[in-house]
XYZ file of C-alpha atoms in Angstrom:
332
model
C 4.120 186.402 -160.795
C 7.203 188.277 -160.289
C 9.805 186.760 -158.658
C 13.860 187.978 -158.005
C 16.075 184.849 -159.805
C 19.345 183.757 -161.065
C 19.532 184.651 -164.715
C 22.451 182.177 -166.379
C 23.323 180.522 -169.726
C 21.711 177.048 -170.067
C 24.989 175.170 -170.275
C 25.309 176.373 -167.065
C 21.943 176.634 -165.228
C 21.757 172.969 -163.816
C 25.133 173.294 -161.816
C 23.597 176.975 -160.783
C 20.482 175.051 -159.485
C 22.226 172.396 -157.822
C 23.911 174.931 -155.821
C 21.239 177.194 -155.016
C 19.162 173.883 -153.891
C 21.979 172.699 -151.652
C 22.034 176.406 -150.200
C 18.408 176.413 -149.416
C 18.129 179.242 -151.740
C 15.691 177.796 -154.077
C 12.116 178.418 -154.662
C 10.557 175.658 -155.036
C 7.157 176.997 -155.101
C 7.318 178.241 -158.397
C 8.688 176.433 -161.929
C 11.983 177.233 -163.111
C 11.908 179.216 -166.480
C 14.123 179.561 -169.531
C 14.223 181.066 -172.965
C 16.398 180.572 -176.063
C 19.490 181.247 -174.463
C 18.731 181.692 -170.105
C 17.476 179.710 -167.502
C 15.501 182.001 -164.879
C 16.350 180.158 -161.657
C 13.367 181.586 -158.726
C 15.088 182.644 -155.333
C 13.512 182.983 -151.597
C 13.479 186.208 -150.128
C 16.969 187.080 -148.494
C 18.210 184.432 -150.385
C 21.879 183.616 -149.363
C 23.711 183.375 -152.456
C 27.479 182.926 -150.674
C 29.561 180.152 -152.627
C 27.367 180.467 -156.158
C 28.894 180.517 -158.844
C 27.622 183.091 -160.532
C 30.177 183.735 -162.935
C 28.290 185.367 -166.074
C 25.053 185.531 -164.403
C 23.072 187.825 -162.956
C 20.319 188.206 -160.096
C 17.257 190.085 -161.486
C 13.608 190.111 -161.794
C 11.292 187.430 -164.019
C 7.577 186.421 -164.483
C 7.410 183.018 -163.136
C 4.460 180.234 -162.799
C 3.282 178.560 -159.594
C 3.363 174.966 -159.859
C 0.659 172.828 -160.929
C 1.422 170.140 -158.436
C 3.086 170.318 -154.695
C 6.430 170.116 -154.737
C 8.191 166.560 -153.579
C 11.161 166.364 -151.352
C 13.107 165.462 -154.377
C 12.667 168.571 -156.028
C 13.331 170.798 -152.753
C 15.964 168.478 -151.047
C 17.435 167.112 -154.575
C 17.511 163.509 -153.036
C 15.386 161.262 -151.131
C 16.020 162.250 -147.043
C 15.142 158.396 -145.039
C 12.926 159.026 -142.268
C 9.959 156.942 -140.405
C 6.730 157.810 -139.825
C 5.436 157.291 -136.664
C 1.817 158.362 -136.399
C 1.951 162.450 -137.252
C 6.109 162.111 -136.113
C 8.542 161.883 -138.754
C 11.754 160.620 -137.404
C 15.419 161.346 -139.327
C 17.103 158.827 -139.837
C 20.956 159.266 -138.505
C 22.595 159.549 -141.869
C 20.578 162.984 -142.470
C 23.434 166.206 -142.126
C 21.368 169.013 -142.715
C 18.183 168.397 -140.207
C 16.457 171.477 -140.170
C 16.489 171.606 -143.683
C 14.690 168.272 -144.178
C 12.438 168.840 -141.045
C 11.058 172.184 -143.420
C 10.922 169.933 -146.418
C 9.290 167.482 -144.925
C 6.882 169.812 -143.020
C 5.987 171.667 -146.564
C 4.911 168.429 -148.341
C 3.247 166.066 -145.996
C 0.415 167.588 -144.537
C -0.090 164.760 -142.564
C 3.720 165.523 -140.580
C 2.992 167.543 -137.589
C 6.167 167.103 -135.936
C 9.894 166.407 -136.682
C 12.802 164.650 -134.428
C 15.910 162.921 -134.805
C 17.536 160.478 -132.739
C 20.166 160.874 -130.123
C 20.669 158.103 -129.164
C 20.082 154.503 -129.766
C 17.657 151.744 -127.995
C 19.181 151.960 -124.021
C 18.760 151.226 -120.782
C 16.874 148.095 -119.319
C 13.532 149.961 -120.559
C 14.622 150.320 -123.920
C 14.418 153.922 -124.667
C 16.073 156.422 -126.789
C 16.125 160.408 -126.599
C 14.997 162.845 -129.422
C 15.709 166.192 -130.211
C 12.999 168.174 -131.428
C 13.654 170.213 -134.940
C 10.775 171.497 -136.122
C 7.174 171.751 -136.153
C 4.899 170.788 -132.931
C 7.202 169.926 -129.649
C 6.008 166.765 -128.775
C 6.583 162.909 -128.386
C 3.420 161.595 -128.269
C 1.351 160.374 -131.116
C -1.387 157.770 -132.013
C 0.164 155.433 -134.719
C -2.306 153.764 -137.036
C -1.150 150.332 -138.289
C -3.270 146.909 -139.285
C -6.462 148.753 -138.809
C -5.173 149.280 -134.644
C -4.248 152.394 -132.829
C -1.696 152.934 -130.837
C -0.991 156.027 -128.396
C 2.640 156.023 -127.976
C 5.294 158.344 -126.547
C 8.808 157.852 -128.187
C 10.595 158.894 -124.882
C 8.993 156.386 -122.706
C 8.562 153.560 -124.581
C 9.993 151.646 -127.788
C 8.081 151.481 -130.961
C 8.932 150.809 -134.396
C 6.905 150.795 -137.542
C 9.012 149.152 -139.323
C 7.707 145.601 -137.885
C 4.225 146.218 -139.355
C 4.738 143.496 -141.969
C 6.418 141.439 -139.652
C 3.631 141.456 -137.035
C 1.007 140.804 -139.779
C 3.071 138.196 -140.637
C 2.706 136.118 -137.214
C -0.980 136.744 -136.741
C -1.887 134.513 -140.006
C 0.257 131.749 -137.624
C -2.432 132.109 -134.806
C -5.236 130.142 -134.489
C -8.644 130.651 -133.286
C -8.141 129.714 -129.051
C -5.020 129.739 -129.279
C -2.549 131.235 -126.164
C -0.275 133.455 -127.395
C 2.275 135.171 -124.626
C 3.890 138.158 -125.831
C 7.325 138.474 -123.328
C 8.062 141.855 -124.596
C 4.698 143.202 -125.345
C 5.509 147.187 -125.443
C 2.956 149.017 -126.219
C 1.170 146.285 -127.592
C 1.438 145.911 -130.975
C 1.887 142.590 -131.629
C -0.795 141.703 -128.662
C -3.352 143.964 -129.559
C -3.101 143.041 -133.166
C -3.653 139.552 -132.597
C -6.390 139.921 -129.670
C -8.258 142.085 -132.652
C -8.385 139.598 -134.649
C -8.074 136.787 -132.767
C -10.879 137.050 -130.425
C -11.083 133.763 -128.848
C -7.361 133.768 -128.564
C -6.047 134.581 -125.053
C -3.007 137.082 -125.021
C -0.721 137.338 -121.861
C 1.196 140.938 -122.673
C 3.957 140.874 -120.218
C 6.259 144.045 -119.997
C 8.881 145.683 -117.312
C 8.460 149.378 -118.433
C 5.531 150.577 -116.356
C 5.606 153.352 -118.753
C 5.014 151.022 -121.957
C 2.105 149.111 -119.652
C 0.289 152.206 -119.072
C 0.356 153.038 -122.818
C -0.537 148.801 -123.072
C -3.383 149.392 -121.188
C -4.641 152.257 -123.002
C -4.405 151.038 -126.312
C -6.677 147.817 -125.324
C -9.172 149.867 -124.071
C -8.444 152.280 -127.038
C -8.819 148.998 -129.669
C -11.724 147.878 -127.765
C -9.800 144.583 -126.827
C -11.313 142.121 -124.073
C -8.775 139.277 -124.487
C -5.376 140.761 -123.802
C -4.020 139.955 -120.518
C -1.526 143.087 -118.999
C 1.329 142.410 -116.801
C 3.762 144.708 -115.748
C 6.895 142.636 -114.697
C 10.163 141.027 -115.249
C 9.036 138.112 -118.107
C 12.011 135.746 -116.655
C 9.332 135.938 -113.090
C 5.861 136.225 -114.899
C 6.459 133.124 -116.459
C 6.820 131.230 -113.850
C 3.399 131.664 -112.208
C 2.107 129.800 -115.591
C 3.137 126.804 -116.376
C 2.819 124.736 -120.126
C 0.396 126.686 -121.215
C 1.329 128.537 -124.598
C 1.022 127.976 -128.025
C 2.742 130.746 -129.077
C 5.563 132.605 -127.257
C 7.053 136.008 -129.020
C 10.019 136.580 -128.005
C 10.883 140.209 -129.560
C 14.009 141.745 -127.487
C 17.054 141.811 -130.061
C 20.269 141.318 -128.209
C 18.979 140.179 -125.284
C 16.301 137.784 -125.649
C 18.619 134.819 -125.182
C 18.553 135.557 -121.473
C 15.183 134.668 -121.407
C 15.352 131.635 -123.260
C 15.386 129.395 -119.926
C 11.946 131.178 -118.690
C 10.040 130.818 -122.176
C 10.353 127.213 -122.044
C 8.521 127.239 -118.824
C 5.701 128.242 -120.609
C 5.895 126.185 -123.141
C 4.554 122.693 -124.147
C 5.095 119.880 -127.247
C 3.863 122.045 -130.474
C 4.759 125.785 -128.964
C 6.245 127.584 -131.798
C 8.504 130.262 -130.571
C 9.181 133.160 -132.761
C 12.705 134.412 -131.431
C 14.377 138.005 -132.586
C 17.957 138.602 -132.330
C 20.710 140.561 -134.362
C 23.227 138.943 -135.914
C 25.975 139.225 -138.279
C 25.909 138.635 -141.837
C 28.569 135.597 -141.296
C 26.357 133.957 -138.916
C 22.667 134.984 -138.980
C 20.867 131.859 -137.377
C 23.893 129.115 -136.372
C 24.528 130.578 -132.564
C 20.865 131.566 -132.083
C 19.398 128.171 -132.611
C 22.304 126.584 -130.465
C 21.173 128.564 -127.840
C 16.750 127.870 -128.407
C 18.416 124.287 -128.435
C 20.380 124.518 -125.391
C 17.062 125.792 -123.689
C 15.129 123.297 -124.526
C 17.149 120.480 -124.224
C 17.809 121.927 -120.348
C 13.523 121.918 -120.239
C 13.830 117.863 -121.649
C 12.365 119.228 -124.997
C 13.815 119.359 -128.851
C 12.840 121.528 -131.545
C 12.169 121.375 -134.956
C 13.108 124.452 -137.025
C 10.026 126.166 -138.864
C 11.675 129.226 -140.395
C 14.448 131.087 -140.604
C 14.313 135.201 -142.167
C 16.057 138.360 -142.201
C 13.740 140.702 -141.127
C 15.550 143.709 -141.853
C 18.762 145.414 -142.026
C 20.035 146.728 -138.398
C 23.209 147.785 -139.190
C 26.519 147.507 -141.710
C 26.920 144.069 -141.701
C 24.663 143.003 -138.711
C 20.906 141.853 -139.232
C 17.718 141.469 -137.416
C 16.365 138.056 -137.970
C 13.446 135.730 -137.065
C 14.115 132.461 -135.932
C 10.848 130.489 -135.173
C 11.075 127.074 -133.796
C 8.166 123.826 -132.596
C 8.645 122.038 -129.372
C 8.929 118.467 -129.370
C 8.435 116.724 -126.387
């Protein structure tokens, strides 16, 4: 097919390209040509050609050939763009400059992206929410995330979520035992409970959260997972706790920053041989030293030890700062 392009000298046609791709000027739905001596470079309609250097070139018409396979964001974007997918929502990550740009790349090769935000702000508030903007695509928040054979309806605005746990939450089910009680402080929207009461099912879960939000989308994704054994409670953990006493096996404890403040309730619940799997973030300098003083603290104020059972990086949170798993056994 036809197409209008950028006719230049090979020596010169990559640093032509690299400019037109930058510009958002590229075709990308067609493969670039050349001959003996030109490179045929395909444009978009009204393509904007401001700042190209075009020195000994010229912009005319040439037969080019669709291409066999879709284009990849590489190709169109020239890089890699960081993102996470949360069910049909891909959300930018904050390094990304030129969002609506990305949001149409990623929208033109992911069939399965129906929607595109990014960020504006990070995890706040005592319900730990953060605000979007929408760029492109369908203008919504709400999704249903598939992870660990599970389903989960979330909506970004009103309640936390992160995929990028999925490994870690597979990772503490293989800890759980059949009948085991596992309490979940800082359930969500479930996905740690639900996972484990799936496969788990003579395990009890207590999922205890203070977002009424995040418990209605709780409750709907254990009906939704066809779940019997998860226990909803919408309420301040540091209270909940208290109405249960030494009965846990397994206490989750996923609330970076803050969950130290709960460290005094959690040991209410537990009992010699709870393992408590604790989530902070730390710096690099000191990744577990001040978060097990404090589990230790705790327990020694309960008349318990504890014996150290692993210590992880989970991921990277920031430049120099970490978020890390600390998991810990009672001793009485």
């Amino acid at each position: 097919m036809k197409k209008q392009c950028v006719q230049v000298d090979k020596k010169k046609g990559e640093h032509v390209r690299k400019a037109l791709m930058e510009k958002g000027s590229l075709d990308t739905t067609v493969r670039i040509a050349s001959d003996e001596r030109y490179i045929y470079i395909p444009l978009i309609p009204d393509a904007d050609l401001t700042d190209i250097p075009l020195e000994n070139a010229q912009v005319i018409e040439h037969e080019f050939m669709l291409h066999e396979k879709q284009a990849t964001l590489e190709h169109i974007l020239g890089y890699i763009p960081k993102y996470e997918m949360i069910g049909s929502i891909a959300l930018l990550g904050p390094e990304e400059t030129d969002i609506e740009r990305t949001a149409n790349a990623l929208l033109q090769v992911n069939p399965h992206i129906k929607t595109v935000l990014a960020a504006l702000s990070p995890v706040e508030g005592e319900f730990r929410t953060r605000r979007f903007i929408f760029i492109n695509g369908e203008n919504t928040t709400q999704t249903i995330h598939k992870e660990h054979g599970c389903r989960y309806a979330i909506d970004m605005e009103k309640a936390y979520f992160t995929p990028r746990l999925a490994t870690e939450r597979s990772r503490i089910l293989e800890q759980i035992k059949d009948g085991e009680v596992v309490v979940d402080m800082f359930a969500g929207v479930g996905p740690f409970s639900i996972l484990i009461a799936k496969n788990r099912p003579s395990c009890r879960v207590m999922a205890i959260d203070k977002n009424p939000e995040a418990v209605k989308f709780l409750r709907y994704n254990t009906a939704l997972n066809a779940v019997s054994n998860v226990e909803t409670i919408e309420g301040d953990a540091k209270e909940e706790v208290r109405k249960y006493a030494r009965i846990a096996d397994h206490i989750i404890m996923n609330l970076p920053h803050t969950a130290q403040g709960f460290l005094d309730a959690s040991m209410m619940i537990a009992k010699p041989g709870t393992v408590i799997h604790y989530y902070d973030i730390t710096p690099e300098d000191d990744l577990y030293s001040a978060s097990l003083g404090h589990i230790e603290a705790a327990a020694h104020r309960a008349g318990f030890s504890t014996d150290t059972v692993s210590t992880r990086i989970v991921r990277s949170y920031s430049p120099h700062q970490f978020n890390v798993c600390i998991e810990v056994r009672i001793t009485g």
